[in-house]
Short mmCIF file of C-alpha atoms in Angstrom, two decimals:
data_model
loop_
_atom_site.label_atom_id
_atom_site.label_comp_id
_atom_site.label_asym_id
_atom_site.label_seq_id
_atom_site.Cartn_x
_atom_site.Cartn_y
_atom_site.Cartn_z
CA UNK V 263 -41.73 -97.02 145.39
CA UNK V 264 -38.78 -94.79 145.85
CA UNK V 265 -36.82 -94.28 148.92
CA UNK V 266 -36.48 -90.74 150.22
CA UNK V 267 -32.94 -90.21 151.57
CA UNK V 268 -32.41 -87.19 153.70
CA UNK V 269 -29.66 -85.66 151.57
CA UNK V 270 -31.67 -86.20 148.41
CA UNK V 271 -29.51 -88.96 146.93
CA UNK V 272 -30.97 -91.78 144.86
CA UNK V 273 -30.55 -95.24 146.45
CA UNK V 274 -27.60 -96.11 144.09
CA UNK V 275 -25.80 -92.80 144.43
CA UNK V 276 -22.49 -92.53 146.29
CA UNK V 277 -21.56 -89.54 148.40
CA UNK V 278 -18.89 -87.15 146.87
CA UNK V 279 -15.47 -88.83 146.85
CA UNK V 280 -12.22 -87.10 147.52
CA UNK V 281 -8.76 -88.70 147.64
CA UNK V 282 -5.36 -87.14 148.13
CA UNK V 283 -2.10 -88.95 148.29
CA UNK V 284 1.34 -88.10 149.60
CA UNK V 285 -0.06 -85.71 152.28
CA UNK V 286 2.34 -86.85 155.13
CA UNK V 287 6.11 -86.75 154.65
CA UNK V 288 7.47 -89.25 157.16
CA UNK V 289 5.49 -92.38 155.98
CA UNK V 290 6.59 -94.02 152.79
CA UNK V 291 3.06 -93.73 151.47
CA UNK V 292 0.05 -91.81 152.70
CA UNK V 293 -3.47 -91.02 151.55
CA UNK V 294 -6.62 -89.36 152.82
CA UNK V 295 -9.98 -90.65 151.60
CA UNK V 296 -13.34 -89.11 152.22
CA UNK V 297 -16.76 -90.17 151.26
CA UNK V 298 -19.20 -87.34 152.16
CA UNK V 299 -18.30 -86.56 155.81
CA UNK V 300 -16.56 -89.78 156.53
CA UNK V 301 -12.77 -89.11 156.38
CA UNK V 302 -9.99 -91.51 157.02
CA UNK V 303 -6.19 -90.97 156.91
CA UNK V 304 -3.94 -93.91 155.97
CA UNK V 305 -0.17 -94.17 156.25
CA UNK V 306 2.12 -96.98 155.10
CA UNK V 307 5.53 -97.70 156.49
CA UNK V 308 7.59 -100.42 154.83
CA UNK V 309 8.76 -102.87 153.83
CA UNK V 310 10.81 -103.22 157.02
CA UNK V 311 13.02 -106.07 157.75
CA UNK V 312 11.76 -109.15 159.68
CA UNK V 313 8.41 -110.69 160.26
CA UNK V 314 6.43 -111.12 163.32
CA UNK V 315 6.65 -114.25 165.46
CA UNK V 316 3.97 -116.51 164.10
CA UNK V 317 4.07 -115.32 160.52
CA UNK V 318 5.44 -117.21 157.57
CA UNK V 319 8.97 -115.93 156.88
CA UNK V 320 8.79 -116.81 153.13
CA UNK V 321 6.22 -114.22 152.44
CA UNK V 322 5.75 -110.48 153.15
CA UNK V 323 3.76 -109.71 156.35
CA UNK V 324 1.29 -106.88 156.88
CA UNK V 325 0.11 -105.31 160.10
CA UNK V 326 -2.64 -102.87 160.44
CA UNK V 327 -3.02 -100.41 163.32
CA UNK V 328 -6.42 -98.77 163.59
CA UNK V 329 -6.70 -95.58 165.67
CA UNK V 330 -10.24 -94.47 166.46
CA UNK V 331 -11.07 -90.77 166.64
CA UNK V 332 -11.80 -90.95 170.36
CA UNK V 333 -11.81 -93.61 173.05
CA UNK V 334 -9.68 -96.57 173.77
CA UNK V 335 -8.90 -99.45 171.44
CA UNK V 336 -11.39 -102.27 172.00
CA UNK V 337 -12.75 -105.27 170.25
CA UNK V 338 -14.23 -103.22 167.36
CA UNK V 339 -10.89 -101.80 166.42
CA UNK V 340 -9.30 -105.29 166.66
CA UNK V 341 -11.95 -106.71 164.28
CA UNK V 342 -11.41 -103.94 161.77
CA UNK V 343 -7.64 -104.47 162.03
CA UNK V 344 -8.01 -108.18 161.26
CA UNK V 345 -10.48 -107.70 158.39
CA UNK V 346 -8.12 -105.07 156.79
CA UNK V 347 -5.02 -107.11 157.38
CA UNK V 348 -6.49 -110.18 155.64
CA UNK V 349 -7.94 -108.03 152.73
CA UNK V 350 -4.52 -106.39 152.15
CA UNK V 351 -2.72 -109.68 152.25
CA UNK V 352 -5.01 -110.95 149.46
CA UNK V 353 -4.43 -108.09 147.16
CA UNK V 354 -0.72 -107.58 147.65
CA UNK V 355 1.99 -109.78 145.96
CA UNK V 356 3.50 -111.38 148.92
CA UNK V 357 6.42 -113.22 147.28
CA UNK V 358 8.27 -110.07 146.09
CA UNK V 359 9.65 -108.99 149.43
CA UNK V 360 9.77 -112.03 151.64
CA UNK V 361 10.59 -111.76 155.30
CA UNK V 362 9.41 -108.13 155.53
CA UNK V 363 6.68 -106.32 157.47
CA UNK V 364 4.73 -103.46 156.06
CA UNK V 365 2.62 -101.45 158.58
CA UNK V 366 -0.61 -99.72 157.56
CA UNK V 367 -1.85 -97.09 160.01
CA UNK V 368 -5.46 -95.95 159.83
CA UNK V 369 -6.51 -92.85 161.58
CA UNK V 370 -10.21 -92.17 161.68
CA UNK V 371 -10.72 -88.40 161.29
CA UNK V 372 -14.59 -88.39 161.16
CA UNK V 373 -16.96 -91.25 161.14
CA UNK V 374 -20.33 -90.52 159.36
CA UNK V 375 -21.25 -94.04 158.24
CA UNK V 376 -19.59 -96.60 155.99
CA UNK V 377 -16.30 -96.37 157.99
CA UNK V 378 -14.62 -99.71 157.16
CA UNK V 379 -15.06 -99.37 153.29
CA UNK V 380 -13.66 -95.86 153.49
CA UNK V 381 -10.63 -97.14 155.46
CA UNK V 382 -10.02 -99.92 152.98
CA UNK V 383 -10.13 -97.48 150.06
CA UNK V 384 -7.74 -95.14 151.91
CA UNK V 385 -5.36 -98.00 152.63
CA UNK V 386 -5.32 -99.01 148.89
CA UNK V 387 -4.48 -95.46 147.86
CA UNK V 388 -1.74 -95.24 150.48
CA UNK V 389 -0.28 -98.60 149.41
CA UNK V 390 -0.14 -97.33 145.74
CA UNK V 391 1.57 -94.22 147.04
CA UNK V 392 4.10 -96.31 148.89
CA UNK V 393 4.83 -98.47 145.78
CA UNK V 394 3.94 -101.78 147.45
CA UNK V 395 3.45 -104.41 144.75
CA UNK V 396 -0.20 -105.34 144.34
CA UNK V 397 -2.24 -107.60 142.02
CA UNK V 398 -5.21 -105.27 141.82
CA UNK V 399 -6.86 -102.74 144.10
CA UNK V 400 -9.53 -103.50 146.62
CA UNK V 401 -12.66 -101.35 146.09
CA UNK V 402 -14.95 -101.26 149.09
CA UNK V 403 -18.58 -100.21 149.32
CA UNK V 404 -21.38 -100.39 151.99
CA UNK V 405 -24.72 -101.66 150.95
CA UNK V 406 -27.79 -101.35 153.18
CA UNK V 407 -31.08 -103.12 153.03
CA UNK V 408 -34.06 -100.94 153.74
CA UNK V 409 -37.24 -102.41 155.26
CA UNK V 410 -39.06 -102.51 151.98
CA UNK V 411 -36.37 -104.59 150.32
CA UNK V 412 -34.51 -101.78 148.49
CA UNK V 413 -30.70 -101.67 148.43
CA UNK V 414 -29.26 -98.29 149.50
CA UNK V 415 -25.56 -97.62 148.81
CA UNK V 416 -23.10 -95.68 150.86
CA UNK V 417 -25.25 -94.82 153.87
CA UNK V 418 -24.41 -92.13 156.46
CA UNK V 419 -24.52 -92.81 160.11
CA UNK V 420 -28.19 -92.15 160.64
CA UNK V 421 -29.20 -94.27 157.73
CA UNK V 422 -26.97 -97.10 158.97
CA UNK V 423 -28.69 -97.08 162.28
CA UNK V 424 -32.18 -97.15 160.72
CA UNK V 425 -31.60 -99.94 158.29
CA UNK V 426 -32.53 -103.49 159.12
CA UNK V 427 -29.26 -104.88 157.74
CA UNK V 428 -26.11 -103.77 155.97
CA UNK V 429 -23.10 -105.34 154.31
CA UNK V 430 -19.53 -104.09 153.68
CA UNK V 431 -18.42 -105.57 150.32
CA UNK V 432 -14.92 -105.45 148.85
CA UNK V 433 -14.42 -106.21 145.20
CA UNK V 434 -11.31 -106.18 143.03
CA UNK V 435 -11.13 -103.26 140.70
CA UNK V 436 -12.12 -103.33 137.05
CA UNK V 437 -9.43 -104.01 134.52
CA UNK V 438 -8.78 -101.82 131.48
CA UNK V 439 -7.32 -104.19 129.07
CA UNK V 440 -5.66 -103.78 125.62
CA UNK V 441 -6.68 -107.31 124.71
CA UNK V 442 -9.66 -107.53 122.55
CA UNK V 443 -11.46 -110.02 124.71
CA UNK V 444 -11.63 -107.36 127.49
CA UNK V 445 -11.50 -108.24 131.10
CA UNK V 446 -10.41 -111.66 132.28
CA UNK V 447 -13.02 -114.19 133.05
CA UNK V 448 -12.94 -117.00 135.60
CA UNK V 449 -15.76 -119.58 135.88
CA UNK V 450 -17.74 -117.74 133.43
CA UNK V 451 -17.99 -114.66 135.60
CA UNK V 452 -15.78 -111.60 135.26
CA UNK V 453 -13.03 -111.19 137.73
CA UNK V 454 -14.54 -107.99 139.08
CA UNK V 455 -17.68 -109.77 140.37
CA UNK V 456 -15.68 -111.93 142.85
CA UNK V 457 -15.93 -110.89 146.44
CA UNK V 458 -12.68 -110.42 148.31
CA UNK V 459 -14.29 -109.56 151.66
CA UNK V 460 -17.82 -109.49 152.93
CA UNK V 461 -19.01 -108.50 156.41
CA UNK V 462 -22.69 -108.39 157.10
CA UNK V 463 -24.72 -107.11 160.18
CA UNK V 464 -28.31 -107.76 160.73
CA UNK V 465 -30.59 -110.42 159.28
CA UNK V 466 -31.42 -110.52 155.64
CA UNK V 467 -32.65 -113.15 153.21
CA UNK V 468 -30.20 -114.95 150.99
CA UNK V 469 -31.82 -113.31 147.87
CA UNK V 470 -31.50 -109.89 149.40
CA UNK V 471 -27.80 -110.54 149.98
CA UNK V 472 -27.22 -111.32 146.29
CA UNK V 473 -29.11 -108.18 145.33
CA UNK V 474 -26.69 -106.23 147.59
CA UNK V 475 -23.74 -107.93 145.86
CA UNK V 476 -25.07 -107.00 142.47
CA UNK V 477 -25.63 -103.35 143.35
CA UNK V 478 -22.29 -103.28 145.10
CA UNK V 479 -20.55 -104.57 142.06
CA UNK V 480 -21.98 -101.88 139.88
CA UNK V 481 -20.88 -99.20 142.37
CA UNK V 482 -17.47 -100.76 142.66
CA UNK V 483 -17.07 -100.12 138.92
CA UNK V 484 -17.70 -96.46 139.40
CA UNK V 485 -15.33 -96.34 142.35
CA UNK V 486 -12.63 -98.03 140.23
CA UNK V 487 -13.09 -95.32 137.53
CA UNK V 488 -12.62 -92.73 140.34
CA UNK V 489 -9.45 -94.47 141.51
CA UNK V 490 -8.00 -94.63 138.02
CA UNK V 491 -8.82 -91.06 137.21
CA UNK V 492 -7.35 -89.86 140.48
CA UNK V 493 -4.11 -91.77 140.13
CA UNK V 494 -3.66 -90.75 136.50
CA UNK V 495 -4.22 -87.10 137.44
CA UNK V 496 -1.53 -87.05 140.11
CA UNK V 497 0.76 -88.95 137.64
CA UNK V 498 0.33 -86.19 135.08
CA UNK V 499 0.84 -83.48 137.81
CA UNK V 500 3.94 -85.04 139.19
CA UNK V 501 5.50 -85.54 135.69
CA UNK V 502 4.90 -81.91 134.90
CA UNK V 503 6.53 -80.92 138.12
CA UNK V 504 9.53 -83.28 137.88
CA UNK H 133 11.33 -125.55 138.05
CA UNK H 134 12.53 -126.56 141.50
CA UNK H 135 9.56 -127.47 143.63
CA UNK H 136 7.12 -129.46 141.41
CA UNK H 137 9.76 -131.73 139.93
CA UNK H 138 11.39 -132.43 143.28
CA UNK H 139 8.07 -133.40 144.89
CA UNK H 140 7.35 -135.82 142.11
CA UNK H 141 10.72 -137.38 142.52
CA UNK H 142 10.58 -137.62 146.30
CA UNK H 143 6.92 -138.56 146.55
CA UNK H 144 7.56 -142.18 145.69
CA UNK H 145 10.41 -142.45 148.19
CA UNK H 146 9.05 -140.30 151.01
CA UNK H 147 6.90 -141.39 153.95
CA UNK H 148 3.41 -140.14 154.05
CA UNK H 149 3.96 -138.04 157.22
CA UNK H 150 6.99 -136.38 155.86
CA UNK H 151 5.22 -135.58 152.59
CA UNK H 152 2.47 -134.10 154.61
CA UNK H 153 4.81 -131.79 156.54
CA UNK H 154 6.98 -130.78 153.56
CA UNK H 155 4.50 -130.39 150.75
CA UNK H 156 1.22 -129.77 152.59
CA UNK H 157 -0.67 -128.23 149.78
CA UNK H 158 0.19 -130.93 147.43
CA UNK H 159 -0.77 -133.57 150.03
CA UNK H 160 -4.18 -132.03 150.38
CA UNK H 161 -4.70 -131.53 146.64
CA UNK H 162 -3.95 -135.26 146.05
CA UNK H 163 -6.92 -135.96 148.37
CA UNK H 164 -9.14 -133.24 147.03
CA UNK H 165 -8.88 -134.57 143.48
CA UNK H 166 -10.53 -137.75 144.85
CA UNK H 167 -13.19 -135.63 146.61
CA UNK H 168 -11.87 -136.68 150.05
CA UNK H 169 -9.95 -135.16 152.94
CA UNK H 170 -7.13 -136.77 154.89
CA UNK H 171 -9.46 -137.72 157.66
CA UNK H 172 -11.75 -139.50 155.01
CA UNK H 173 -14.52 -137.04 155.19
CA UNK H 174 -16.30 -136.11 151.92
CA UNK H 175 -15.86 -132.41 151.07
CA UNK H 176 -19.17 -131.13 152.25
CA UNK H 177 -19.39 -132.98 155.53
CA UNK H 178 -18.77 -131.56 158.92
CA UNK H 179 -17.10 -133.38 161.79
CA UNK H 180 -18.99 -135.31 164.45
CA UNK H 181 -20.71 -132.79 166.83
CA UNK H 182 -21.56 -133.39 170.37
CA UNK H 183 -23.28 -131.00 172.81
CA UNK H 184 -23.40 -131.59 176.60
CA UNK H 185 -25.58 -129.19 178.55
CA UNK H 186 -25.33 -128.40 182.28
CA UNK H 187 -21.75 -129.32 183.11
CA UNK H 188 -20.90 -126.41 185.25
CA UNK H 189 -23.13 -126.63 188.36
CA UNK H 190 -22.22 -123.15 189.78
CA UNK H 191 -23.33 -121.38 186.60
CA UNK H 192 -26.97 -120.67 185.80
CA UNK H 193 -26.59 -122.18 182.33
CA UNK H 194 -23.69 -123.94 180.65
CA UNK H 195 -22.88 -126.27 177.80
CA UNK H 196 -19.86 -128.00 176.27
CA UNK H 197 -19.85 -128.16 172.42
CA UNK H 198 -17.35 -130.35 170.49
CA UNK H 199 -17.08 -130.21 166.72
CA UNK H 200 -14.47 -132.91 165.92
CA UNK H 201 -11.58 -131.98 168.28
CA UNK H 202 -12.55 -128.29 168.73
CA UNK H 203 -13.98 -127.95 172.23
CA UNK H 204 -15.79 -124.95 173.58
CA UNK H 205 -17.21 -124.56 177.14
CA UNK H 206 -19.81 -121.78 177.61
CA UNK H 207 -21.19 -120.70 181.02
CA UNK H 208 -23.76 -118.06 181.82
CA UNK H 209 -24.05 -116.30 185.08
CA UNK H 210 -26.97 -113.88 185.75
CA UNK H 211 -26.83 -110.83 187.91
CA UNK H 212 -29.26 -108.10 188.63
CA UNK H 213 -28.48 -104.62 187.53
CA UNK H 214 -30.27 -101.34 186.74
CA UNK H 215 -31.18 -101.00 183.17
CA UNK H 216 -29.98 -97.97 181.22
CA UNK H 217 -32.38 -95.05 180.75
CA UNK H 218 -32.61 -95.57 176.98
CA UNK H 219 -34.01 -98.93 177.33
CA UNK H 220 -35.64 -99.34 180.82
CA UNK H 221 -37.44 -102.55 179.85
CA UNK H 222 -34.43 -104.54 178.61
CA UNK H 223 -31.78 -106.51 180.19
CA UNK H 224 -28.48 -107.13 178.50
CA UNK H 225 -25.94 -109.80 177.64
CA UNK H 226 -22.13 -109.47 177.98
CA UNK H 227 -20.24 -111.98 175.90
CA UNK H 228 -16.54 -112.77 176.32
CA UNK H 229 -14.57 -115.37 174.29
CA UNK H 230 -11.29 -116.58 175.90
CA UNK H 231 -8.56 -118.49 174.38
CA UNK H 232 -6.38 -119.77 177.21
CA UNK H 233 -2.94 -121.32 176.34
CA UNK H 234 -4.33 -124.80 176.80
CA UNK H 235 -6.18 -124.58 173.43
CA UNK H 236 -3.39 -124.20 171.05
CA UNK H 237 0.59 -124.15 170.86
CA UNK H 238 0.46 -120.73 169.32
CA UNK H 239 -1.33 -119.08 172.29
CA UNK H 240 1.08 -117.94 174.97
CA UNK H 241 0.11 -116.68 178.46
CA UNK H 242 -0.03 -112.92 178.76
CA UNK H 243 -0.37 -112.33 175.08
CA UNK H 244 -3.98 -112.65 174.04
CA UNK H 245 -4.52 -114.50 170.82
CA UNK H 246 -5.19 -112.32 167.80
CA UNK H 247 -8.32 -114.25 166.93
CA UNK H 248 -9.87 -113.93 170.46
CA UNK H 249 -11.30 -110.38 170.42
CA UNK H 250 -12.43 -110.75 166.79
CA UNK H 251 -14.32 -113.91 167.48
CA UNK H 252 -15.76 -112.33 170.63
CA UNK H 253 -17.13 -109.38 168.74
CA UNK H 254 -18.48 -111.47 165.87
CA UNK H 255 -20.31 -113.75 168.32
CA UNK H 256 -21.93 -110.95 170.21
CA UNK H 257 -23.00 -109.27 166.90
CA UNK H 258 -24.43 -112.54 165.61
CA UNK H 259 -26.34 -113.43 168.84
CA UNK H 260 -27.82 -109.89 169.25
CA UNK H 261 -28.61 -109.31 165.63
CA UNK H 262 -30.29 -112.72 165.08
CA UNK H 263 -32.90 -111.76 167.68
CA UNK H 264 -32.47 -115.16 169.37
CA UNK H 265 -33.00 -113.58 172.80
CA UNK H 266 -35.71 -111.07 173.56
CA UNK H 267 -34.01 -108.69 175.90
CA UNK H 268 -37.43 -107.67 177.26
CA UNK H 269 -37.72 -111.11 178.80
CA UNK H 270 -34.67 -110.27 180.97
CA UNK H 271 -36.51 -107.32 182.63
CA UNK H 272 -37.63 -107.61 186.28
CA UNK H 273 -38.95 -104.32 187.40
CA UNK H 274 -39.17 -101.77 184.59
CA UNK H 275 -36.68 -98.96 185.02
CA UNK H 276 -35.28 -100.36 188.18
CA UNK H 277 -33.96 -103.97 187.86
CA UNK H 278 -33.14 -106.25 184.93
CA UNK H 279 -31.00 -109.24 184.42
CA UNK H 280 -27.52 -108.94 183.03
CA UNK H 281 -26.17 -112.26 181.50
CA UNK H 282 -22.35 -112.72 181.62
CA UNK H 283 -21.61 -115.35 178.99
CA UNK H 284 -18.14 -116.64 178.97
CA UNK H 285 -16.88 -119.04 176.33
CA UNK H 286 -13.62 -120.84 176.88
CA UNK H 287 -11.85 -122.51 174.05
CA UNK H 288 -10.39 -125.80 175.43
CA UNK H 289 -9.05 -127.16 172.08
CA UNK H 290 -8.60 -125.05 169.03
CA UNK H 291 -8.82 -127.32 165.97
CA UNK H 292 -10.45 -125.17 163.36
CA UNK H 293 -13.91 -123.72 162.86
CA UNK H 294 -13.72 -121.90 166.30
CA UNK H 295 -16.58 -119.55 165.52
CA UNK H 296 -18.94 -122.40 164.70
CA UNK H 297 -18.25 -124.36 167.85
CA UNK H 298 -18.37 -121.22 169.98
CA UNK H 299 -21.73 -120.21 168.51
CA UNK H 300 -23.10 -123.67 169.08
CA UNK H 301 -21.93 -123.73 172.74
CA UNK H 302 -23.49 -120.29 173.34
CA UNK H 303 -26.71 -121.36 171.92
CA UNK H 304 -26.76 -124.59 173.92
CA UNK H 305 -25.89 -122.68 177.08
CA UNK H 306 -28.77 -120.28 176.59
CA UNK H 307 -31.12 -123.19 176.00
CA UNK H 308 -29.85 -124.81 179.22
CA UNK H 309 -30.16 -121.45 181.22
CA UNK H 310 -32.53 -121.35 184.06
CA UNK H 311 -33.11 -117.85 185.43
CA UNK H 312 -32.72 -117.86 189.26
CA UNK H 313 -35.72 -117.14 191.49
CA UNK H 314 -35.66 -113.69 193.03
CA UNK H 315 -38.06 -111.60 195.07
CA UNK H 316 -38.45 -107.95 195.89
CA UNK H 317 -37.72 -107.32 199.56
CA UNK H 318 -38.97 -104.49 201.75
CA UNK H 319 -36.12 -102.06 200.83
CA UNK H 320 -37.26 -102.36 197.18
CA UNK H 321 -34.08 -104.36 196.32
CA UNK H 322 -34.06 -107.68 194.55
CA UNK H 323 -32.79 -110.65 196.59
CA UNK H 324 -32.16 -114.16 195.60
CA UNK H 325 -34.25 -116.85 197.08
CA UNK H 326 -32.32 -119.96 197.86
CA UNK H 327 -34.11 -123.21 198.77
CA UNK H 328 -37.16 -122.31 200.81
CA UNK H 329 -36.76 -120.90 204.29
CA UNK H 330 -40.12 -120.35 205.90
CA UNK H 331 -39.49 -117.12 207.68
CA UNK H 332 -37.84 -115.55 204.65
CA UNK H 333 -40.73 -116.47 202.48
CA UNK H 334 -43.26 -115.14 205.01
CA UNK H 335 -41.53 -111.76 205.33
CA UNK H 336 -41.21 -111.24 201.63
CA UNK H 337 -44.08 -109.26 200.12
CA UNK H 338 -46.40 -111.09 197.70
CA UNK H 339 -43.78 -111.30 194.96
CA UNK H 340 -44.04 -108.10 193.12
CA UNK H 341 -44.38 -109.64 189.65
CA UNK H 342 -41.05 -111.35 189.81
CA UNK H 343 -40.68 -114.95 188.81
CA UNK H 344 -41.95 -117.62 191.06
CA UNK H 345 -39.99 -120.53 189.74
CA UNK H 346 -36.83 -120.90 187.73
CA UNK H 347 -37.81 -120.21 184.21
CA UNK H 348 -36.10 -120.77 180.86
CA UNK H 349 -35.72 -118.19 178.12
CA UNK H 350 -37.77 -118.63 174.97
CA UNK H 351 -35.27 -118.81 172.05
CA UNK H 352 -36.64 -117.87 168.67
CA UNK H 353 -34.54 -117.70 165.33
CA UNK H 354 -31.60 -119.77 166.62
CA UNK H 355 -28.50 -119.01 164.57
CA UNK H 356 -26.41 -121.92 163.13
CA UNK H 357 -23.14 -121.39 161.44
CA UNK H 358 -20.85 -123.24 159.01
CA UNK H 359 -17.31 -122.20 158.02
CA UNK H 360 -16.10 -123.35 154.58
CA UNK H 361 -12.79 -123.12 152.89
CA UNK H 362 -12.64 -122.13 149.21
CA UNK H 363 -9.72 -123.55 147.30
CA UNK H 364 -9.60 -123.41 143.52
CA UNK H 365 -12.76 -125.30 142.54
CA UNK H 366 -13.31 -127.09 145.81
CA UNK H 367 -15.38 -126.06 148.80
CA UNK H 368 -14.40 -127.83 152.06
CA UNK H 369 -16.87 -127.64 154.93
CA UNK H 370 -15.79 -127.45 158.58
CA UNK H 371 -12.05 -127.14 158.28
CA UNK H 372 -9.42 -128.27 160.75
CA UNK H 373 -6.51 -126.15 161.91
CA UNK H 374 -4.22 -127.81 159.44
CA UNK H 375 -6.46 -127.09 156.47
CA UNK H 376 -7.03 -123.41 157.71
CA UNK H 377 -3.26 -122.86 157.80
CA UNK H 378 -2.62 -124.16 154.21
CA UNK H 379 -5.71 -122.66 152.49
CA UNK H 380 -6.53 -119.30 153.65
CA UNK H 381 -9.87 -118.35 152.24
CA UNK H 382 -12.62 -118.90 154.77
CA UNK H 383 -16.30 -118.10 154.34
CA UNK H 384 -18.62 -118.40 157.36
CA UNK H 385 -22.33 -118.49 156.74
CA UNK H 386 -24.75 -118.08 159.66
CA UNK H 387 -28.38 -119.11 158.98
CA UNK H 388 -31.22 -118.95 161.43
CA UNK H 389 -34.06 -121.38 161.84
CA UNK H 390 -36.32 -119.42 159.43
CA UNK H 391 -33.65 -119.75 156.67
CA UNK H 392 -32.70 -116.07 156.82
CA UNK H 393 -29.09 -115.19 156.63
CA UNK H 394 -27.74 -113.64 159.80
CA UNK H 395 -24.19 -113.22 158.68
CA UNK H 396 -21.82 -113.96 155.72
CA UNK H 397 -18.31 -113.36 156.80
CA UNK H 398 -15.45 -113.54 154.38
CA UNK H 399 -12.29 -111.81 155.37
CA UNK H 400 -9.77 -111.56 152.52
CA UNK H 401 -8.16 -114.75 151.21
CA UNK H 402 -6.48 -115.60 147.90
CA UNK H 403 -9.61 -117.00 146.36
CA UNK H 404 -12.40 -114.61 145.17
CA UNK H 405 -15.89 -115.76 146.01
CA UNK H 406 -18.21 -115.73 142.98
CA UNK H 407 -21.98 -116.01 143.37
CA UNK H 408 -21.91 -119.69 142.46
CA UNK H 409 -19.47 -120.47 145.33
CA UNK H 410 -21.40 -118.41 147.78
CA UNK H 411 -24.55 -120.21 146.86
CA UNK H 412 -22.99 -123.61 147.35
CA UNK H 413 -21.72 -122.48 150.76
CA UNK H 414 -25.25 -121.33 151.69
CA UNK H 415 -26.54 -124.83 150.55
CA UNK H 416 -24.03 -126.56 152.77
CA UNK H 417 -24.89 -124.23 155.67
CA UNK H 418 -28.55 -125.05 155.25
CA UNK H 419 -27.88 -128.81 155.61
CA UNK H 420 -25.65 -128.19 158.50
CA UNK H 421 -28.32 -126.08 160.20
CA UNK H 422 -30.68 -129.02 159.93
CA UNK H 423 -28.17 -131.29 161.49
CA UNK H 424 -27.47 -128.94 164.38
CA UNK H 425 -31.10 -128.31 164.97
CA UNK H 426 -31.59 -132.03 165.52
CA UNK H 427 -28.63 -132.30 167.79
CA UNK H 428 -29.88 -129.37 169.96
CA UNK H 429 -33.37 -130.81 169.95
CA UNK H 430 -32.03 -134.13 171.32
CA UNK H 431 -30.11 -132.32 173.94
CA UNK H 432 -33.20 -130.52 175.29
CA UNK H 433 -35.21 -133.71 175.64
CA UNK H 434 -32.58 -135.28 177.97
#
């Protein structure tokens, strides 16, 4: 039984992606990321000297500031800030610039569903633009569970409200390796299947969750390919100009 | 290389407490290789859990939950309010999680702790999405009056696994909650009945379908949570603050009484969670849910 989505997409189809980097001149790195109508702007300032009070001074520190489109900052924004901060800390190499603070500012331009994954993707693109050393990228995707047990990817706002449960999943990006063995394997599973961050809403069975993870993983692979293509494209453009 | 060699040289001469402070990760790994933790717990075992209901006499429902040293006090106060027009038959719950300076040396007055609003939001999401409370039970007069429950959770001692203890205290407070008796008076307003004054009772109309005696809420699908740390190949259940500060990958699994997953929360961390690790965490959470169910059951009987 197929699911009919309003915009005619198949359950595993993502909305059109668009990413542009270096759009703002004051921040050291900036990016705008849009998935369909959801658009987020990310800016990175750093590394700046000194860490915050309770943070470890032997490592680099990150702070995330989330600005919603309208309204005051409340608990929702604080939660997003904490999730993003911990995700960014796990993908960046913290020992290269110890005792520094890097700020990531997220500005929501339009929210049409799947907002946190969009923001994480934008932050990654901005960090790359700023040249912050990272181990790998974080590729984020939203997976919903429809009532009949189907997994629907990248929902818009109406779909998110209708669904019984959804999960925001963040995976490391796929590696393109020159080694004949291909991508690295840990514990018998490829590194790309490991979950960096997972936030779920709504009740689902454990098996449904693993189904979401599987589908999310496959979508993360196509998002990784988009990232790679986008970065290589701008690399070629800038080398032609310079 | 500096660090590993120096720790081996000094470890034979150093006192245990000094080694614990200077090389915390090595101290823990020595224990983990023997499948134990410094407090002699096996890796998958949670700390001793105690739940005490009904401590706050001025509140309509309250409970104190202790997991090891982590202590949470939850109290519920019910007030009558007009329901919103989108849901005229439903009451509502407002949850607030406080971390006063007493709970931890890192929390200072005037600067709210970073973790407090995040845990507050996670708790209200978990409790509302688990369907434990049927908001329609909180309705008094459709469209005109409904109960609003203010649930406040105070952290009295923060020693790791704050979300687990807070959720347990909230659930215990709800099962201890007794909705106060009210009646509809002549002006069409809800008034509280205290004790039983004869003239008041006589003048009040034949109780327009409002409760006659203090009633308890029916709780279905109670959520139980377990936080685990992932470190290399090890999975540690119910971490203390010391363990959380050294190993930063935390996974919180919330299961309800019908074995459905209410929430799986993993927020960054150096270790990636593969399906095998997630499955083990879910298994540990299942065992823990059984233990907690039994503890709550004993509490109700008292």
